[in-house]
Coordinates of C-alpha atoms in Angstrom, one line a residue:
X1 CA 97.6 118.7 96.3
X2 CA 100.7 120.3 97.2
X3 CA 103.0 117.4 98.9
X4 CA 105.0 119.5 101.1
X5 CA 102.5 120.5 103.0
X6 CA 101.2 118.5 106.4
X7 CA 97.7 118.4 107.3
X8 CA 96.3 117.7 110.4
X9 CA 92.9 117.6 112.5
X10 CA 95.0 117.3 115.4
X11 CA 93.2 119.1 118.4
X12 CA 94.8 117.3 122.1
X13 CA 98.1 116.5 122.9
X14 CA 98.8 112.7 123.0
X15 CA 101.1 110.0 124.4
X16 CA 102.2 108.1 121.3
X17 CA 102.5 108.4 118.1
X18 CA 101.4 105.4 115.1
X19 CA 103.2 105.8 112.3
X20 CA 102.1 104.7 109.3
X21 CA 103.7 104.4 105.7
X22 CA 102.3 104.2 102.4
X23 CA 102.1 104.2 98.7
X24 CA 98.4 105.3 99.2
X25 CA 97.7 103.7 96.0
X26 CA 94.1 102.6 95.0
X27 CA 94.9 98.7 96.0
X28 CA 96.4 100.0 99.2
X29 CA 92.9 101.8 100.2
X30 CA 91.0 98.7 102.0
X31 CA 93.4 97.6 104.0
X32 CA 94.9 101.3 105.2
X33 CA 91.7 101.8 106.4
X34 CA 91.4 98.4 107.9
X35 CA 94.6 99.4 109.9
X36 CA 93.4 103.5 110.7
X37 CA 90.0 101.7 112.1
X38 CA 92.1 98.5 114.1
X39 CA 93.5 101.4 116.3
X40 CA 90.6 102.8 117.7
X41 CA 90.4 99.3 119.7
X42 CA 94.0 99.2 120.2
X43 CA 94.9 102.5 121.9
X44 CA 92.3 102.1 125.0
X45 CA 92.7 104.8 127.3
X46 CA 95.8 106.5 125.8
X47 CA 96.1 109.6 123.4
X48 CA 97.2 109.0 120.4
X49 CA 98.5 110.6 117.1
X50 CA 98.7 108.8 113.9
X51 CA 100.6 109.9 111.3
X52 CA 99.8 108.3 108.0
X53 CA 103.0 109.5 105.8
X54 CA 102.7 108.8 102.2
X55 CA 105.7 108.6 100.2
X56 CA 105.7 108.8 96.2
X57 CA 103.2 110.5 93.5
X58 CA 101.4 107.0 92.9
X59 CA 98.7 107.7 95.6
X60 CA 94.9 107.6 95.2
X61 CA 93.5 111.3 95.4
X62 CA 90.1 109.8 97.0
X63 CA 92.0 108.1 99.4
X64 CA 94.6 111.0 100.4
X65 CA 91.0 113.4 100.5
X66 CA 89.5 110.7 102.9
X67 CA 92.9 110.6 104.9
X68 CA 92.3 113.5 107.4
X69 CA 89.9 112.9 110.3
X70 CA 90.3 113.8 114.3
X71 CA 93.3 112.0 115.6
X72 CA 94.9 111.5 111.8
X73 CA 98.1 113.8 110.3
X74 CA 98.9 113.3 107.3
X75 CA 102.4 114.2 106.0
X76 CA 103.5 113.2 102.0
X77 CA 106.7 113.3 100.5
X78 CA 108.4 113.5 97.7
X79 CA 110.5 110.0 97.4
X80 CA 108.6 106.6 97.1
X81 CA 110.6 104.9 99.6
X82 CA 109.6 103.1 102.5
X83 CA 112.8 103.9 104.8
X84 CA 112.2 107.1 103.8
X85 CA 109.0 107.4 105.0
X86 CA 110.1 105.6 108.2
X87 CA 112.6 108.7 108.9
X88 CA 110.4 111.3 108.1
X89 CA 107.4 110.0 110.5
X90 CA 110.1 109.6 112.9
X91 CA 111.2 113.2 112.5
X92 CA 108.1 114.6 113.3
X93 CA 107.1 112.3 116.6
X94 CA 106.6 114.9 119.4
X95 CA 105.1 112.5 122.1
X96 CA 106.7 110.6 124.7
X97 CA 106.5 107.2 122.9
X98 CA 106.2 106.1 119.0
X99 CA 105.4 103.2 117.3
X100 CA 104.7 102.0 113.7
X101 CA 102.1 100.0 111.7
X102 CA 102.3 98.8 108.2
X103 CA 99.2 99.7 106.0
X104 CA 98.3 96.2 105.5
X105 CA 98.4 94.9 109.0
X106 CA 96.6 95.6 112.1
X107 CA 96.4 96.1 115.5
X108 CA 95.0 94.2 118.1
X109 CA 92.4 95.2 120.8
X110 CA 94.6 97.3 123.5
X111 CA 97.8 96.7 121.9
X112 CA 98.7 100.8 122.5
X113 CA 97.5 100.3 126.1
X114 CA 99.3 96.7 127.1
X115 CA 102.5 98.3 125.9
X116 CA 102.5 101.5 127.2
X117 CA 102.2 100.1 130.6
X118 CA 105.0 97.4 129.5
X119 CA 107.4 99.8 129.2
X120 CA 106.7 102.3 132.4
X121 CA 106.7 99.2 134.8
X122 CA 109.8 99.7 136.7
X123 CA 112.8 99.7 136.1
X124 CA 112.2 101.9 132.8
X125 CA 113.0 100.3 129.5
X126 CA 113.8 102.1 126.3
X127 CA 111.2 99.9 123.8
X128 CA 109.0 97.0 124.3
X129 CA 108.9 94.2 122.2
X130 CA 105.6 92.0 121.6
X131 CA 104.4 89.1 119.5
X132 CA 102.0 88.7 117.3
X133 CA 100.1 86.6 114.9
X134 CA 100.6 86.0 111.0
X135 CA 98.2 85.5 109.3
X136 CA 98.7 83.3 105.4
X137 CA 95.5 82.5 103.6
X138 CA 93.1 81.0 106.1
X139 CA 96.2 79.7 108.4
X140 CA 97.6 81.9 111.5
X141 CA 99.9 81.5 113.7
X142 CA 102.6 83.0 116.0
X143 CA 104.7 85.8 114.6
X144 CA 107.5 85.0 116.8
X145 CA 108.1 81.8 118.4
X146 CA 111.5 82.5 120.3
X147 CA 110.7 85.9 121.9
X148 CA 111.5 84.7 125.7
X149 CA 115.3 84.3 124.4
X150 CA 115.4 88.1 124.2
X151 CA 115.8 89.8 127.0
X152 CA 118.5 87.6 128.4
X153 CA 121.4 88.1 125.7
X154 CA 119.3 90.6 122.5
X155 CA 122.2 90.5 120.3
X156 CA 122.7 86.9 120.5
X157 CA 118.5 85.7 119.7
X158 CA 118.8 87.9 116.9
X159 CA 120.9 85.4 114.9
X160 CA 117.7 82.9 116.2
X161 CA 115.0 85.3 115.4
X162 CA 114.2 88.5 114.2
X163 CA 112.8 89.6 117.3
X164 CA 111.9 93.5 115.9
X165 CA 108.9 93.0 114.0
X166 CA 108.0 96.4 112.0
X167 CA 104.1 96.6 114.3
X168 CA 105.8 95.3 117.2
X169 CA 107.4 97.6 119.1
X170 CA 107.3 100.8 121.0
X171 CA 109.9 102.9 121.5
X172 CA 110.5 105.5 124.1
X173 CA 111.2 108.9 121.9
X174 CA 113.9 110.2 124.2
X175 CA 116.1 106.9 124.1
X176 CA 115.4 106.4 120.2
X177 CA 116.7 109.4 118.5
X178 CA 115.8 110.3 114.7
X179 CA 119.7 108.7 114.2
X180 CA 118.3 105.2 114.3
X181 CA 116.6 105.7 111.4
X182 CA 118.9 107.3 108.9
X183 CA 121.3 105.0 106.8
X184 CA 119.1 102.0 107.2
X185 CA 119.5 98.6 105.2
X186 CA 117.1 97.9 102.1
X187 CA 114.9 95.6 102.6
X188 CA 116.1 94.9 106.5
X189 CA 115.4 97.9 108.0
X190 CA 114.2 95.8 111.1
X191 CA 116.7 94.1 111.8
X192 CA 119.8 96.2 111.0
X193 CA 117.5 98.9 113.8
X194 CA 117.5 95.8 116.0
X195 CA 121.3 95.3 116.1
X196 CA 122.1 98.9 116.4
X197 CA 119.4 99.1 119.3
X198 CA 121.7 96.3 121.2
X199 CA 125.1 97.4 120.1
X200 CA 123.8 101.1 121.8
X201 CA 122.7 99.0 125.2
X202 CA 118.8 100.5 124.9
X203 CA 116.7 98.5 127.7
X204 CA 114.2 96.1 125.9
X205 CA 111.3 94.5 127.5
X206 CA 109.8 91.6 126.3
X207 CA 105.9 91.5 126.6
X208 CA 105.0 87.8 125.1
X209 CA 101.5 88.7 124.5
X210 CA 100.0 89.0 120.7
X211 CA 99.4 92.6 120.1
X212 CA 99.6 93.1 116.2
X213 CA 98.6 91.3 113.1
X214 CA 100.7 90.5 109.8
X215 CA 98.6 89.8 106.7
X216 CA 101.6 88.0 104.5
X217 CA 101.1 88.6 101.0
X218 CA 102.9 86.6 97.8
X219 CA 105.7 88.7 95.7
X220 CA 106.5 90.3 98.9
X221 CA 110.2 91.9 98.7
X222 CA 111.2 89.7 101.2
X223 CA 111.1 86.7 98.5
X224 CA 113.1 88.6 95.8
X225 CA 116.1 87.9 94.8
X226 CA 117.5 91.5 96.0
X227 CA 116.2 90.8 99.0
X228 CA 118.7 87.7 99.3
X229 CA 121.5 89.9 98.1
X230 CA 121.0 92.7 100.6
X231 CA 122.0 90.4 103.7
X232 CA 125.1 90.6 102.5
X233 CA 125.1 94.3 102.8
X234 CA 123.5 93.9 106.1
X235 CA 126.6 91.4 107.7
X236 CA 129.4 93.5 106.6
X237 CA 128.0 96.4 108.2
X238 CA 127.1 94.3 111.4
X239 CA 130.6 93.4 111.5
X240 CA 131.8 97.3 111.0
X241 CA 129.6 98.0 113.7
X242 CA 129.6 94.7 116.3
X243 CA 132.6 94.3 118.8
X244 CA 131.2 91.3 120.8
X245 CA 133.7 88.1 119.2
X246 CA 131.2 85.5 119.7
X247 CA 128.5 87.9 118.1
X248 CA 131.4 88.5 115.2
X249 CA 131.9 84.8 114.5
X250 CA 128.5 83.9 114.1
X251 CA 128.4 87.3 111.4
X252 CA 131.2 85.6 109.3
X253 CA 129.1 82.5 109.3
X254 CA 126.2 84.2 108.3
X255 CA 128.1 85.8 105.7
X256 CA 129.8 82.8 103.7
X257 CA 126.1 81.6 103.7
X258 CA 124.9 84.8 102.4
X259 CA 127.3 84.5 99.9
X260 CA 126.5 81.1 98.9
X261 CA 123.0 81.8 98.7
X262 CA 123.6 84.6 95.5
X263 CA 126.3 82.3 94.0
X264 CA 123.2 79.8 93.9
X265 CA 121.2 81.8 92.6
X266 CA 123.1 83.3 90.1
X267 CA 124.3 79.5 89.0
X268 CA 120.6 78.8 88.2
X269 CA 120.1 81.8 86.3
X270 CA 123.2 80.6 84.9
X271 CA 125.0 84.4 85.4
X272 CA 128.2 82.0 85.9
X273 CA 130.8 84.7 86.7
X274 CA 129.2 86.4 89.5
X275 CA 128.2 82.7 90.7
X276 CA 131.8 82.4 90.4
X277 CA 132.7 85.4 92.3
X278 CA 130.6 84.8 95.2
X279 CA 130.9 81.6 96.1
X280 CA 134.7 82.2 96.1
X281 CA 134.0 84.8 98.6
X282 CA 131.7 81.9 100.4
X283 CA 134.6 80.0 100.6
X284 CA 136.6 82.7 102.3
X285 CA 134.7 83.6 105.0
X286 CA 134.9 81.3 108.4
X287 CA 132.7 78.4 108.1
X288 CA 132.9 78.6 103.9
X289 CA 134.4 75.3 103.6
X290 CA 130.8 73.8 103.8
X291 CA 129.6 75.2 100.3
X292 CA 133.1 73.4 98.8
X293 CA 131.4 71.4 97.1
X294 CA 129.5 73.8 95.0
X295 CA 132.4 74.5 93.3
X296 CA 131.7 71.1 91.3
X297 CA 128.4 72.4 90.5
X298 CA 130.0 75.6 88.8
X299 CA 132.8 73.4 87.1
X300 CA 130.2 71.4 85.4
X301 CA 128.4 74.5 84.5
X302 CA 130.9 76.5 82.7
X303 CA 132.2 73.4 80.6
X304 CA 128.3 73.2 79.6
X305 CA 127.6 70.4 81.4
X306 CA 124.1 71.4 82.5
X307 CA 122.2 69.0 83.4
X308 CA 125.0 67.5 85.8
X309 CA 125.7 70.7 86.8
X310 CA 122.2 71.1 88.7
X311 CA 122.2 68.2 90.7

């Protein structure tokens, strides 16, 4: 299969565009069906596209051959990288609105259809934001719980809740350029697009009404250890980018925490210079003088005190 090359079944022109990225790997295949066949309830009266991108060589010829069907593109490239994927599905919307749907989640009945209409009430809004459910073994519950805070002060119920949930948006194409997308933050993609969304003033609605599912799953990225690191990434360029001062100090909070959180992790894994390193950074940032007592834990550490040293 040559992975340049697009192919589509594509035969009406549609309203919005579902973008979904994947691996396409073998283990992948249930549940990237489960979410192709979730849409067919989800879009109710609108056109839609969806454009199943698969990034990386891992993916599982049977599955890429049972891809294509009426209403499906498919687009592969080379790099296995999910913002990657991200930007190139973005690159090729050519409807009015987009939207985007991990392959292990799903959509609810209408979801296409109650946010469409969300975001052409008047006045005109550039993206609408929705909850959703989460769903953990045999538990579920809501995605968001603080979603009503958002459309009052965005920026600000950020630092309360990641209000941008990767299924739970949709985004008006001419007010959500391709830029967005490029230079994104590993591993928070969502909510780095979320702060640059309010920093550039786009209109957000807020439509408190479950339209998406996420399956969580163990060994996620979100509970590895890069993950942690990469907030740090994410508050320094919040802070290059953020001019509010209120919005600022909160960021240099965030950050001495960030910072304390890899100096603890890198004390357990008993890595005792970078611990070292960044919780003296902790302890520069405002509001570092709460992890000053760490620095007893660390003491005890490197004169091979250990068992004091964890406590």
């Amino acid at each position: 299969m040559n992975l340049a090359t697009p192919q589509s079944t594509m035969t009406s022109p549609a309203e919005v565009t579902v973008i979904i990225p994947t691996l396409a790997t073998r283990d992948r295949q249930a549940s990237l069906l489960r979410a192709l066949d979730s849409l067919a309830g989800a879009k109710g009266q609108r056109s839609i596209q969806i454009l199943v991108v698969v990034n990386g060589n891992r993916y599982h010829a049977p599955l890429i051959e049972a891809l294509p069907r009426p209403g499906v593109e498919l687009l592969c490239i080379q790099e296995a990288s999910l913002p990657a994927a991200i930007l190139a599905g973005r690159k090729a919307v050519r409807t009015r609105y987009f939207c985007f749907l991990d392959d292990d989640d799903l959509y609810l009945p209408d979801a296409i259809e109650l946010r469409v209409a969300a975001i052409e009430t008047s006045p005109a809004a550039d993206l609408v934001v929705t909850n959703g459910l989460r769903r953990s073994g045999n538990q579920e519950q809501p995605a968001l719980s603080l979603l009503g805070q958002v459309e009052a002060d965005p920026q600000i119920a950020l630092f309360q809740e990641n209000w941008l949930a990767s299924c739970g948006a949709l985004y008006r194409t001419a007010a959500v350029p391709v830029a967005f997308f490029e230079q994104p933050q590993p591993y928070l993609e969502w909510t780095w697009l979320a702060f640059r969304l309010t920093c550039a003033s786009c209109r957000i609605r807020v439509l408190e009404v479950p339209t998406f599912v996420i399956n969580d799953t163990p060994g996620s990225a979100s509970k590895s250890a890069t993950y942690v690191e990469s907030h740090v990434t994410l508050y320094r360029r919040m802070l290059a980018l953020g001019q509010r001062p209120d919005v600022r100090q909160l960021l240099e909070i965030r950050l001495a925490a960030a910072y304390h959180a890899i100096a603890d992790q890198h004390l357990r894994s008993r890595h005792l210079a970078t611990a070292w390193t960044n919780h003296l950074r902790s302890l520069a940032c405002r509001g570092g003088w709460r992890y000053a007592s760490f620095s007893r834990r660390l003491v005890l550490a490197t004169l091979g005190l250990s068992a004091l040293a964890g406590k």
